[in-house]
PDB file of C-alpha atoms in Angstrom:
ATOM      1  CA  UNK A 227      37.871  28.322 -73.174  1.00  0.00           C
ATOM      2  CA  UNK A 228      35.010  26.926 -71.192  1.00  0.00           C
ATOM      3  CA  UNK A 229      33.977  27.718 -67.641  1.00  0.00           C
ATOM      4  CA  UNK A 230      31.865  25.785 -65.178  1.00  0.00           C
ATOM      5  CA  UNK A 231      30.131  26.998 -62.036  1.00  0.00           C
ATOM      6  CA  UNK A 232      29.469  24.268 -59.487  1.00  0.00           C
ATOM      7  CA  UNK A 233      26.074  24.447 -57.826  1.00  0.00           C
ATOM      8  CA  UNK A 234      25.577  22.878 -54.400  1.00  0.00           C
ATOM      9  CA  UNK A 235      22.301  22.908 -52.540  1.00  0.00           C
ATOM     10  CA  UNK A 236      22.561  26.290 -50.837  1.00  0.00           C
ATOM     11  CA  UNK A 237      24.920  27.983 -53.300  1.00  0.00           C
ATOM     12  CA  UNK A 238      23.624  31.493 -53.914  1.00  0.00           C
ATOM     13  CA  UNK A 239      26.290  33.337 -55.894  1.00  0.00           C
ATOM     14  CA  UNK A 240      26.240  30.834 -58.745  1.00  0.00           C
ATOM     15  CA  UNK A 241      24.234  33.141 -60.996  1.00  0.00           C
ATOM     16  CA  UNK A 242      26.522  36.085 -60.249  1.00  0.00           C
ATOM     17  CA  UNK A 243      29.526  34.035 -61.321  1.00  0.00           C
ATOM     18  CA  UNK A 244      27.708  32.775 -64.419  1.00  0.00           C
ATOM     19  CA  UNK A 245      26.701  36.335 -65.313  1.00  0.00           C
ATOM     20  CA  UNK A 246      30.246  37.641 -65.044  1.00  0.00           C
ATOM     21  CA  UNK A 247      31.709  34.868 -67.182  1.00  0.00           C
ATOM     22  CA  UNK A 248      29.091  35.140 -69.890  1.00  0.00           C
ATOM     23  CA  UNK A 249      28.743  38.920 -69.911  1.00  0.00           C
ATOM     24  CA  UNK A 250      32.137  40.319 -68.971  1.00  0.00           C
ATOM     25  CA  UNK A 251      34.527  37.527 -69.876  1.00  0.00           C
ATOM     26  CA  UNK A 252      32.322  36.698 -72.855  1.00  0.00           C
ATOM     27  CA  UNK A 253      32.978  32.964 -72.747  1.00  0.00           C
ATOM     28  CA  UNK A 254      30.763  29.882 -72.619  1.00  0.00           C
ATOM     29  CA  UNK A 255      29.829  28.781 -69.126  1.00  0.00           C
ATOM     30  CA  UNK A 256      27.707  25.977 -67.654  1.00  0.00           C
ATOM     31  CA  UNK A 257      26.189  25.343 -64.290  1.00  0.00           C
ATOM     32  CA  UNK A 258      27.463  22.018 -62.912  1.00  0.00           C
ATOM     33  CA  UNK A 259      25.177  20.308 -60.427  1.00  0.00           C
ATOM     34  CA  UNK A 260      27.147  18.915 -57.486  1.00  0.00           C
ATOM     35  CA  UNK A 261      26.091  15.369 -58.349  1.00  0.00           C
ATOM     36  CA  UNK A 262      27.639  15.577 -61.811  1.00  0.00           C
ATOM     37  CA  UNK A 263      31.132  14.183 -62.031  1.00  0.00           C
ATOM     38  CA  UNK A 264      32.217  14.935 -65.583  1.00  0.00           C
ATOM     39  CA  UNK A 265      34.449  18.010 -65.677  1.00  0.00           C
ATOM     40  CA  UNK A 266      36.287  16.960 -68.824  1.00  0.00           C
ATOM     41  CA  UNK A 267      34.938  19.771 -70.999  1.00  0.00           C
ATOM     42  CA  UNK A 268      36.048  22.618 -68.749  1.00  0.00           C
ATOM     43  CA  UNK A 269      39.175  24.736 -68.493  1.00  0.00           C
ATOM     44  CA  UNK A 270      38.233  26.540 -65.310  1.00  0.00           C
ATOM     45  CA  UNK A 271      35.728  25.842 -62.562  1.00  0.00           C
ATOM     46  CA  UNK A 272      34.305  28.326 -60.097  1.00  0.00           C
ATOM     47  CA  UNK A 273      33.024  27.247 -56.696  1.00  0.00           C
ATOM     48  CA  UNK A 274      30.635  30.046 -55.863  1.00  0.00           C
ATOM     49  CA  UNK A 275      29.620  31.643 -52.604  1.00  0.00           C
ATOM     50  CA  UNK A 276      26.586  30.756 -50.576  1.00  0.00           C
ATOM     51  CA  UNK A 277      25.705  28.377 -47.804  1.00  0.00           C
ATOM     52  CA  UNK A 278      26.215  24.907 -49.203  1.00  0.00           C
ATOM     53  CA  UNK A 279      24.304  22.402 -47.080  1.00  0.00           C
ATOM     54  CA  UNK A 280      23.199  25.283 -44.869  1.00  0.00           C
ATOM     55  CA  UNK A 281      26.724  25.514 -43.404  1.00  0.00           C
ATOM     56  CA  UNK A 282      25.745  22.506 -41.267  1.00  0.00           C
ATOM     57  CA  UNK A 283      28.556  21.049 -39.153  1.00  0.00           C
ATOM     58  CA  UNK A 284      31.115  23.600 -40.416  1.00  0.00           C
ATOM     59  CA  UNK A 285      31.057  25.965 -43.391  1.00  0.00           C
ATOM     60  CA  UNK A 286      31.986  23.900 -46.431  1.00  0.00           C
ATOM     61  CA  UNK A 287      32.310  20.662 -44.468  1.00  0.00           C
ATOM     62  CA  UNK A 288      29.515  18.697 -46.097  1.00  0.00           C
ATOM     63  CA  UNK A 289      29.948  20.036 -49.623  1.00  0.00           C
ATOM     64  CA  UNK A 290      33.305  18.350 -49.776  1.00  0.00           C
ATOM     65  CA  UNK A 291      31.574  14.949 -49.817  1.00  0.00           C
ATOM     66  CA  UNK A 292      29.505  15.801 -52.900  1.00  0.00           C
ATOM     67  CA  UNK A 293      30.253  13.553 -55.892  1.00  0.00           C
ATOM     68  CA  UNK A 294      31.682  16.442 -57.957  1.00  0.00           C
ATOM     69  CA  UNK A 295      34.487  16.968 -55.445  1.00  0.00           C
ATOM     70  CA  UNK A 296      36.355  13.786 -56.381  1.00  0.00           C
ATOM     71  CA  UNK A 297      36.392  14.972 -59.982  1.00  0.00           C
ATOM     72  CA  UNK A 298      37.374  18.462 -58.882  1.00  0.00           C
ATOM     73  CA  UNK A 299      40.439  17.115 -57.086  1.00  0.00           C
ATOM     74  CA  UNK A 300      41.569  15.367 -60.252  1.00  0.00           C
ATOM     75  CA  UNK A 301      40.699  18.494 -62.249  1.00  0.00           C
ATOM     76  CA  UNK A 302      42.954  20.568 -59.984  1.00  0.00           C
ATOM     77  CA  UNK A 303      45.728  17.972 -60.070  1.00  0.00           C
ATOM     78  CA  UNK A 304      45.662  18.095 -63.863  1.00  0.00           C
ATOM     79  CA  UNK A 305      46.627  21.770 -63.663  1.00  0.00           C
ATOM     80  CA  UNK A 306      43.323  23.245 -64.724  1.00  0.00           C
ATOM     81  CA  UNK A 307      42.011  26.258 -62.840  1.00  0.00           C
ATOM     82  CA  UNK A 308      39.778  26.399 -59.784  1.00  0.00           C
ATOM     83  CA  UNK A 309      38.490  29.608 -58.238  1.00  0.00           C
ATOM     84  CA  UNK A 310      36.760  29.287 -54.859  1.00  0.00           C
ATOM     85  CA  UNK A 311      34.897  32.371 -53.709  1.00  0.00           C
ATOM     86  CA  UNK A 312      33.727  32.765 -50.089  1.00  0.00           C
ATOM     87  CA  UNK A 313      31.920  29.486 -49.395  1.00  0.00           C
ATOM     88  CA  UNK A 314      33.980  28.136 -52.289  1.00  0.00           C
ATOM     89  CA  UNK A 315      37.154  29.034 -50.359  1.00  0.00           C
ATOM     90  CA  UNK A 316      35.757  27.326 -47.254  1.00  0.00           C
ATOM     91  CA  UNK A 317      34.981  24.210 -49.296  1.00  0.00           C
ATOM     92  CA  UNK A 318      38.483  24.142 -50.823  1.00  0.00           C
ATOM     93  CA  UNK A 319      40.025  24.313 -47.330  1.00  0.00           C
ATOM     94  CA  UNK A 320      37.741  21.594 -45.972  1.00  0.00           C
ATOM     95  CA  UNK A 321      38.571  19.439 -48.996  1.00  0.00           C
ATOM     96  CA  UNK A 322      42.290  19.878 -48.410  1.00  0.00           C
ATOM     97  CA  UNK A 323      42.852  21.573 -51.771  1.00  0.00           C
ATOM     98  CA  UNK A 324      44.035  24.631 -49.882  1.00  0.00           C
ATOM     99  CA  UNK A 325      45.746  24.662 -46.474  1.00  0.00           C
ATOM    100  CA  UNK A 326      44.314  26.116 -43.277  1.00  0.00           C
ATOM    101  CA  UNK A 327      40.750  26.758 -42.180  1.00  0.00           C
ATOM    102  CA  UNK A 328      38.176  29.540 -42.012  1.00  0.00           C
ATOM    103  CA  UNK A 329      36.654  30.006 -38.589  1.00  0.00           C
ATOM    104  CA  UNK A 330      34.119  32.345 -37.051  1.00  0.00           C
ATOM    105  CA  UNK A 331      34.802  36.060 -37.484  1.00  0.00           C
ATOM    106  CA  UNK A 332      36.509  37.382 -34.360  1.00  0.00           C
ATOM    107  CA  UNK A 333      33.641  39.789 -33.682  1.00  0.00           C
ATOM    108  CA  UNK A 334      31.018  37.047 -34.224  1.00  0.00           C
ATOM    109  CA  UNK A 335      29.154  39.187 -36.764  1.00  0.00           C
ATOM    110  CA  UNK A 336      28.042  38.256 -40.227  1.00  0.00           C
ATOM    111  CA  UNK A 337      29.883  41.000 -42.099  1.00  0.00           C
ATOM    112  CA  UNK A 338      28.413  42.320 -45.325  1.00  0.00           C
ATOM    113  CA  UNK A 339      30.312  45.340 -46.640  1.00  0.00           C
ATOM    114  CA  UNK A 340      32.857  46.544 -49.156  1.00  0.00           C
ATOM    115  CA  UNK A 341      36.446  46.170 -48.014  1.00  0.00           C
ATOM    116  CA  UNK A 342      39.835  46.909 -49.534  1.00  0.00           C
ATOM    117  CA  UNK A 343      42.335  44.209 -50.389  1.00  0.00           C
ATOM    118  CA  UNK A 344      45.878  44.588 -51.641  1.00  0.00           C
ATOM    119  CA  UNK A 345      47.229  42.471 -54.478  1.00  0.00           C
ATOM    120  CA  UNK A 346      50.267  40.770 -52.938  1.00  0.00           C
ATOM    121  CA  UNK A 347      51.454  38.900 -55.990  1.00  0.00           C
ATOM    122  CA  UNK A 348      50.761  38.925 -59.689  1.00  0.00           C
ATOM    123  CA  UNK A 349      52.466  35.580 -60.174  1.00  0.00           C
ATOM    124  CA  UNK A 350      49.174  33.689 -60.385  1.00  0.00           C
ATOM    125  CA  UNK A 351      46.764  32.895 -63.194  1.00  0.00           C
ATOM    126  CA  UNK A 352      44.168  34.943 -61.311  1.00  0.00           C
ATOM    127  CA  UNK A 353      46.119  38.177 -60.776  1.00  0.00           C
ATOM    128  CA  UNK A 354      48.591  38.383 -63.661  1.00  0.00           C
ATOM    129  CA  UNK A 355      46.724  41.286 -65.273  1.00  0.00           C
ATOM    130  CA  UNK A 356      46.809  43.287 -62.049  1.00  0.00           C
ATOM    131  CA  UNK A 357      49.526  45.360 -60.500  1.00  0.00           C
ATOM    132  CA  UNK A 358      51.352  44.219 -57.412  1.00  0.00           C
ATOM    133  CA  UNK A 359      50.467  46.473 -54.482  1.00  0.00           C
ATOM    134  CA  UNK A 360      47.304  47.753 -56.147  1.00  0.00           C
ATOM    135  CA  UNK A 361      44.181  48.019 -54.024  1.00  0.00           C
ATOM    136  CA  UNK A 362      40.845  46.459 -54.964  1.00  0.00           C
ATOM    137  CA  UNK A 363      37.508  47.401 -53.468  1.00  0.00           C
ATOM    138  CA  UNK A 364      35.502  44.194 -53.125  1.00  0.00           C
ATOM    139  CA  UNK A 365      32.469  43.155 -51.109  1.00  0.00           C
ATOM    140  CA  UNK A 366      32.615  40.518 -48.398  1.00  0.00           C
ATOM    141  CA  UNK A 367      29.615  38.678 -46.950  1.00  0.00           C
ATOM    142  CA  UNK A 368      30.505  36.019 -44.430  1.00  0.00           C
ATOM    143  CA  UNK A 369      30.424  34.920 -40.811  1.00  0.00           C
ATOM    144  CA  UNK A 370      33.300  32.445 -41.108  1.00  0.00           C
ATOM    145  CA  UNK A 371      36.093  34.235 -42.908  1.00  0.00           C
ATOM    146  CA  UNK A 372      38.752  34.277 -40.228  1.00  0.00           C
ATOM    147  CA  UNK A 373      41.652  32.500 -41.896  1.00  0.00           C
ATOM    148  CA  UNK A 374      43.909  30.458 -39.654  1.00  0.00           C
ATOM    149  CA  UNK A 375      46.717  27.996 -40.189  1.00  0.00           C
ATOM    150  CA  UNK A 376      49.681  26.730 -38.195  1.00  0.00           C
ATOM    151  CA  UNK A 377      53.038  28.529 -38.178  1.00  0.00           C
ATOM    152  CA  UNK A 378      54.669  26.021 -40.480  1.00  0.00           C
ATOM    153  CA  UNK A 379      51.945  26.389 -43.123  1.00  0.00           C
ATOM    154  CA  UNK A 380      52.033  30.143 -42.789  1.00  0.00           C
ATOM    155  CA  UNK A 381      55.788  30.275 -43.297  1.00  0.00           C
ATOM    156  CA  UNK A 382      55.360  28.110 -46.379  1.00  0.00           C
ATOM    157  CA  UNK A 383      52.617  30.359 -47.789  1.00  0.00           C
ATOM    158  CA  UNK A 384      54.834  33.392 -47.338  1.00  0.00           C
ATOM    159  CA  UNK A 385      57.968  31.792 -48.658  1.00  0.00           C
ATOM    160  CA  UNK A 386      56.221  30.445 -51.738  1.00  0.00           C
ATOM    161  CA  UNK A 387      54.450  33.750 -52.444  1.00  0.00           C
ATOM    162  CA  UNK A 388      51.044  32.119 -52.102  1.00  0.00           C
ATOM    163  CA  UNK A 389      49.257  34.863 -50.177  1.00  0.00           C
ATOM    164  CA  UNK A 390      47.411  36.588 -53.003  1.00  0.00           C
ATOM    165  CA  UNK A 391      45.233  39.190 -51.305  1.00  0.00           C
ATOM    166  CA  UNK A 392      45.335  40.880 -47.902  1.00  0.00           C
ATOM    167  CA  UNK A 393      42.819  43.173 -46.253  1.00  0.00           C
ATOM    168  CA  UNK A 394      44.096  46.746 -46.164  1.00  0.00           C
ATOM    169  CA  UNK A 395      43.136  50.388 -45.798  1.00  0.00           C
ATOM    170  CA  UNK A 396      42.021  52.285 -48.914  1.00  0.00           C
ATOM    171  CA  UNK A 397      45.611  53.478 -49.180  1.00  0.00           C
ATOM    172  CA  UNK A 398      46.962  49.943 -49.259  1.00  0.00           C
ATOM    173  CA  UNK A 399      48.325  50.052 -45.738  1.00  0.00           C
ATOM    174  CA  UNK A 400      47.908  46.724 -43.938  1.00  0.00           C
ATOM    175  CA  UNK A 401      46.494  47.398 -40.476  1.00  0.00           C
ATOM    176  CA  UNK A 402      44.571  45.440 -37.898  1.00  0.00           C
ATOM    177  CA  UNK A 403      41.761  47.980 -38.223  1.00  0.00           C
ATOM    178  CA  UNK A 404      41.358  47.031 -41.881  1.00  0.00           C
ATOM    179  CA  UNK A 405      41.081  43.348 -40.990  1.00  0.00           C
ATOM    180  CA  UNK A 406      37.329  42.657 -40.938  1.00  0.00           C
ATOM    181  CA  UNK A 407      37.338  39.151 -39.527  1.00  0.00           C
ATOM    182  CA  UNK A 408      40.585  38.488 -37.652  1.00  0.00           C
ATOM    183  CA  UNK A 409      42.341  36.570 -40.414  1.00  0.00           C
ATOM    184  CA  UNK A 410      45.965  35.748 -39.745  1.00  0.00           C
ATOM    185  CA  UNK A 411      48.146  38.548 -41.115  1.00  0.00           C
ATOM    186  CA  UNK A 412      45.071  40.009 -42.903  1.00  0.00           C
ATOM    187  CA  UNK A 413      44.989  37.111 -45.375  1.00  0.00           C
ATOM    188  CA  UNK A 414      42.002  37.376 -47.743  1.00  0.00           C
ATOM    189  CA  UNK A 415      43.055  34.897 -50.411  1.00  0.00           C
ATOM    190  CA  UNK A 416      45.651  32.182 -51.003  1.00  0.00           C
ATOM    191  CA  UNK A 417      46.591  29.724 -53.715  1.00  0.00           C
ATOM    192  CA  UNK A 418      47.911  26.175 -53.736  1.00  0.00           C
ATOM    193  CA  UNK A 419      51.487  25.178 -54.404  1.00  0.00           C
ATOM    194  CA  UNK A 420      50.824  24.612 -58.127  1.00  0.00           C
ATOM    195  CA  UNK A 421      49.196  28.076 -58.224  1.00  0.00           C
ATOM    196  CA  UNK A 422      46.143  26.862 -60.177  1.00  0.00           C
ATOM    197  CA  UNK A 423      43.705  26.825 -57.248  1.00  0.00           C
ATOM    198  CA  UNK A 424      42.742  30.139 -55.642  1.00  0.00           C
ATOM    199  CA  UNK A 425      40.481  30.665 -52.647  1.00  0.00           C
ATOM    200  CA  UNK A 426      39.368  34.094 -51.501  1.00  0.00           C
ATOM    201  CA  UNK A 427      36.741  35.431 -49.126  1.00  0.00           C
ATOM    202  CA  UNK A 428      35.854  38.646 -51.013  1.00  0.00           C
ATOM    203  CA  UNK A 429      33.446  38.439 -53.947  1.00  0.00           C
ATOM    204  CA  UNK A 430      35.057  39.671 -57.186  1.00  0.00           C
ATOM    205  CA  UNK A 431      32.015  38.444 -59.133  1.00  0.00           C
ATOM    206  CA  UNK A 432      29.857  40.940 -57.257  1.00  0.00           C
ATOM    207  CA  UNK A 433      32.206  43.767 -58.162  1.00  0.00           C
ATOM    208  CA  UNK A 434      32.230  43.792 -61.936  1.00  0.00           C
ATOM    209  CA  UNK A 435      29.833  46.659 -62.562  1.00  0.00           C
ATOM    210  CA  UNK A 436      30.121  50.259 -61.363  1.00  0.00           C
ATOM    211  CA  UNK A 437      26.408  50.169 -60.637  1.00  0.00           C
ATOM    212  CA  UNK A 438      27.153  47.651 -57.881  1.00  0.00           C
ATOM    213  CA  UNK A 439      29.649  49.921 -56.165  1.00  0.00           C
ATOM    214  CA  UNK A 440      32.862  48.651 -57.711  1.00  0.00           C
ATOM    215  CA  UNK A 441      34.152  47.023 -60.849  1.00  0.00           C
ATOM    216  CA  UNK A 442      37.524  46.095 -59.333  1.00  0.00           C
ATOM    217  CA  UNK A 443      36.636  42.406 -59.429  1.00  0.00           C
ATOM    218  CA  UNK A 444      36.966  42.342 -63.198  1.00  0.00           C
ATOM    219  CA  UNK A 445      40.749  42.202 -63.010  1.00  0.00           C
ATOM    220  CA  UNK A 446      40.615  38.734 -61.456  1.00  0.00           C
ATOM    221  CA  UNK A 447      38.446  37.368 -64.264  1.00  0.00           C
ATOM    222  CA  UNK A 448      40.420  39.268 -66.883  1.00  0.00           C
ATOM    223  CA  UNK A 449      43.586  37.624 -65.556  1.00  0.00           C
ATOM    224  CA  UNK A 450      42.061  34.164 -65.634  1.00  0.00           C
ATOM    225  CA  UNK A 451      40.771  34.703 -69.169  1.00  0.00           C
ATOM    226  CA  UNK A 452      44.200  35.943 -70.292  1.00  0.00           C
ATOM    227  CA  UNK A 453      45.823  32.874 -68.728  1.00  0.00           C
ATOM    228  CA  UNK A 454      43.400  30.543 -70.479  1.00  0.00           C
ATOM    229  CA  UNK A 455      43.864  32.339 -73.797  1.00  0.00           C
ATOM    230  CA  UNK A 456      47.615  31.904 -73.451  1.00  0.00           C
ATOM    231  CA  UNK A 457      47.495  28.179 -72.672  1.00  0.00           C
ATOM    232  CA  UNK A 458      44.821  27.389 -75.269  1.00  0.00           C
TER     233      UNK A 458
ATOM    234  CA  UNK B 884      25.050   0.589 -28.681  1.00  0.00           C
ATOM    235  CA  UNK B 885      25.773   4.276 -28.721  1.00  0.00           C
ATOM    236  CA  UNK B 886      28.809   6.405 -29.473  1.00  0.00           C
ATOM    237  CA  UNK B 887      29.382   9.822 -27.980  1.00  0.00           C
ATOM    238  CA  UNK B 888      31.698  12.113 -29.876  1.00  0.00           C
ATOM    239  CA  UNK B 889      33.001  15.354 -28.419  1.00  0.00           C
ATOM    240  CA  UNK B 890      34.571  17.880 -30.776  1.00  0.00           C
ATOM    241  CA  UNK B 891      36.449  20.841 -29.339  1.00  0.00           C
ATOM    242  CA  UNK B 892      38.494  23.648 -30.792  1.00  0.00           C
ATOM    243  CA  UNK B 893      42.198  23.064 -30.293  1.00  0.00           C
ATOM    244  CA  UNK B 894      43.831  25.115 -27.556  1.00  0.00           C
ATOM    245  CA  UNK B 895      44.799  28.484 -28.957  1.00  0.00           C
ATOM    246  CA  UNK B 896      42.139  28.562 -31.693  1.00  0.00           C
ATOM    247  CA  UNK B 897      40.033  31.658 -31.159  1.00  0.00           C
ATOM    248  CA  UNK B 898      36.535  30.882 -29.886  1.00  0.00           C
ATOM    249  CA  UNK B 899      34.544  34.136 -30.011  1.00  0.00           C
ATOM    250  CA  UNK B 900      31.327  32.286 -29.149  1.00  0.00           C
ATOM    251  CA  UNK B 901      32.871  30.881 -25.996  1.00  0.00           C
ATOM    252  CA  UNK B 902      34.120  34.354 -25.119  1.00  0.00           C
ATOM    253  CA  UNK B 903      30.650  35.857 -25.628  1.00  0.00           C
ATOM    254  CA  UNK B 904      29.081  33.170 -23.449  1.00  0.00           C
ATOM    255  CA  UNK B 905      31.701  33.729 -20.767  1.00  0.00           C
ATOM    256  CA  UNK B 906      30.983  37.453 -20.845  1.00  0.00           C
ATOM    257  CA  UNK B 907      27.239  36.826 -20.353  1.00  0.00           C
ATOM    258  CA  UNK B 908      27.867  34.388 -17.556  1.00  0.00           C
ATOM    259  CA  UNK B 909      30.055  36.933 -15.786  1.00  0.00           C
ATOM    260  CA  UNK B 910      27.368  39.599 -16.202  1.00  0.00           C
ATOM    261  CA  UNK B 911      24.960  37.243 -14.451  1.00  0.00           C
ATOM    262  CA  UNK B 912      27.280  37.263 -11.466  1.00  0.00           C
ATOM    263  CA  UNK B 913      28.985  33.870 -11.742  1.00  0.00           C
ATOM    264  CA  UNK B 914      32.405  34.330 -10.235  1.00  0.00           C
ATOM    265  CA  UNK B 915      35.625  32.479 -10.851  1.00  0.00           C
ATOM    266  CA  UNK B 916      34.925  31.490 -14.450  1.00  0.00           C
ATOM    267  CA  UNK B 917      38.336  31.568 -16.080  1.00  0.00           C
ATOM    268  CA  UNK B 918      37.400  30.323 -19.550  1.00  0.00           C
ATOM    269  CA  UNK B 919      34.525  28.937 -21.642  1.00  0.00           C
ATOM    270  CA  UNK B 920      35.171  27.025 -24.853  1.00  0.00           C
ATOM    271  CA  UNK B 921      32.222  25.925 -26.947  1.00  0.00           C
ATOM    272  CA  UNK B 922      32.343  22.527 -28.605  1.00  0.00           C
ATOM    273  CA  UNK B 923      30.080  20.047 -30.357  1.00  0.00           C
ATOM    274  CA  UNK B 924      28.592  16.806 -29.121  1.00  0.00           C
ATOM    275  CA  UNK B 925      27.278  13.978 -31.297  1.00  0.00           C
ATOM    276  CA  UNK B 926      25.260  10.930 -30.276  1.00  0.00           C
ATOM    277  CA  UNK B 927      25.544   8.135 -32.790  1.00  0.00           C
ATOM    278  CA  UNK B 928      23.329   5.066 -32.647  1.00  0.00           C
ATOM    279  CA  UNK B 929      25.171   1.885 -33.608  1.00  0.00           C
ATOM    280  CA  UNK B 930      24.273  -1.690 -34.398  1.00  0.00           C
ATOM    281  CA  UNK B 931      25.307  -3.782 -31.369  1.00  0.00           C
ATOM    282  CA  UNK B 932      26.499  -6.545 -33.702  1.00  0.00           C
ATOM    283  CA  UNK B 933      29.370  -4.243 -34.623  1.00  0.00           C
ATOM    284  CA  UNK B 934      31.221  -4.943 -31.369  1.00  0.00           C
ATOM    285  CA  UNK B 935      32.860  -2.352 -29.175  1.00  0.00           C
ATOM    286  CA  UNK B 936      36.343  -2.382 -30.683  1.00  0.00           C
ATOM    287  CA  UNK B 937      35.099  -2.129 -34.266  1.00  0.00           C
ATOM    288  CA  UNK B 938      32.642   0.590 -33.239  1.00  0.00           C
ATOM    289  CA  UNK B 939      35.399   2.624 -31.641  1.00  0.00           C
ATOM    290  CA  UNK B 940      37.576   2.254 -34.704  1.00  0.00           C
ATOM    291  CA  UNK B 941      34.775   3.176 -37.101  1.00  0.00           C
ATOM    292  CA  UNK B 942      33.478   6.152 -35.127  1.00  0.00           C
ATOM    293  CA  UNK B 943      36.989   7.494 -34.569  1.00  0.00           C
ATOM    294  CA  UNK B 944      37.540   7.437 -38.305  1.00  0.00           C
ATOM    295  CA  UNK B 945      34.197   9.166 -38.821  1.00  0.00           C
ATOM    296  CA  UNK B 946      35.171  11.819 -36.277  1.00  0.00           C
ATOM    297  CA  UNK B 947      38.478  12.432 -38.007  1.00  0.00           C
ATOM    298  CA  UNK B 948      37.036  12.487 -41.536  1.00  0.00           C
ATOM    299  CA  UNK B 949      33.741  14.257 -41.075  1.00  0.00           C
ATOM    300  CA  UNK B 950      32.770  15.407 -37.602  1.00  0.00           C
ATOM    301  CA  UNK B 951      35.919  17.382 -36.910  1.00  0.00           C
ATOM    302  CA  UNK B 952      38.352  19.452 -38.918  1.00  0.00           C
ATOM    303  CA  UNK B 953      41.739  18.277 -37.650  1.00  0.00           C
ATOM    304  CA  UNK B 954      43.310  21.640 -38.504  1.00  0.00           C
ATOM    305  CA  UNK B 955      41.279  23.436 -35.853  1.00  0.00           C
ATOM    306  CA  UNK B 956      39.602  20.761 -33.738  1.00  0.00           C
ATOM    307  CA  UNK B 957      40.348  17.793 -31.471  1.00  0.00           C
ATOM    308  CA  UNK B 958      37.869  15.030 -30.704  1.00  0.00           C
ATOM    309  CA  UNK B 959      37.248  12.221 -28.276  1.00  0.00           C
ATOM    310  CA  UNK B 960      35.017   9.160 -28.634  1.00  0.00           C
ATOM    311  CA  UNK B 961      33.182   7.110 -25.999  1.00  0.00           C
ATOM    312  CA  UNK B 962      31.302   3.899 -26.770  1.00  0.00           C
ATOM    313  CA  UNK B 963      28.386   2.878 -24.539  1.00  0.00           C
ATOM    314  CA  UNK B 964      26.864  -0.555 -24.749  1.00  0.00           C
TER     315      UNK B 964
END
């Protein structure tokens, strides 16, 4: 199984993602410059966090016009796996690969802290090694992480079991107080209808070593690796 | 020829920046301010040979595709000769 990490001008979690795939997943991984368009050799692609194009216009808005994005759309349509983390999630929403939008945090702050998220479904290639209802401690670092979508989209997400992670208390209780940014219904991560594209605001790649405060992020990568091993 | 594009958050979309500005304005003693919504404004220089109708069509498309996110924002376009 081969992984790729897309690098836009302004990406800054690309090395973290690369590190996790090579060290913890133990699989080959390449950086893919945003001007490259050949994704044929990859089974899964990560769109890392950062500030692509300086967040100019809107977070993720300009990255979606990079040449690699046309290939990424086809890549996703072919059923291969895409994981968008933080800015990667924003880019996937702007590109229309995931529904909804990420707007300014309700308190206007750039929030950089560890939060708790609850695993809402294990019926995804990214969470199938986790337990439903389990709580992960993951860092967030964003100013635009407030997930919104219209009622129709939200009903669809719920009905199709596409809300993957929600902000919660350490106990797993979903409360407004545990919602760092104002996201609708505490949504922290969603997937597409085909379930092969996941976007999430927290950074699992920064939570794979106890030294960094949490290793709860490993489960996401372990799940993806298990999925790829099964389909290979 | 010049195009002016105004991009605003749709009604109901939270605008914490607008709220913060409104709060400051009220602290300064401005009365009767019921709401402030912050938007974006673009000035786009255009080749006059394009013609007004074509310019409007082209800039509107640009506004829909790039300048705004139709999920959260509305836009309006004015063309000045």
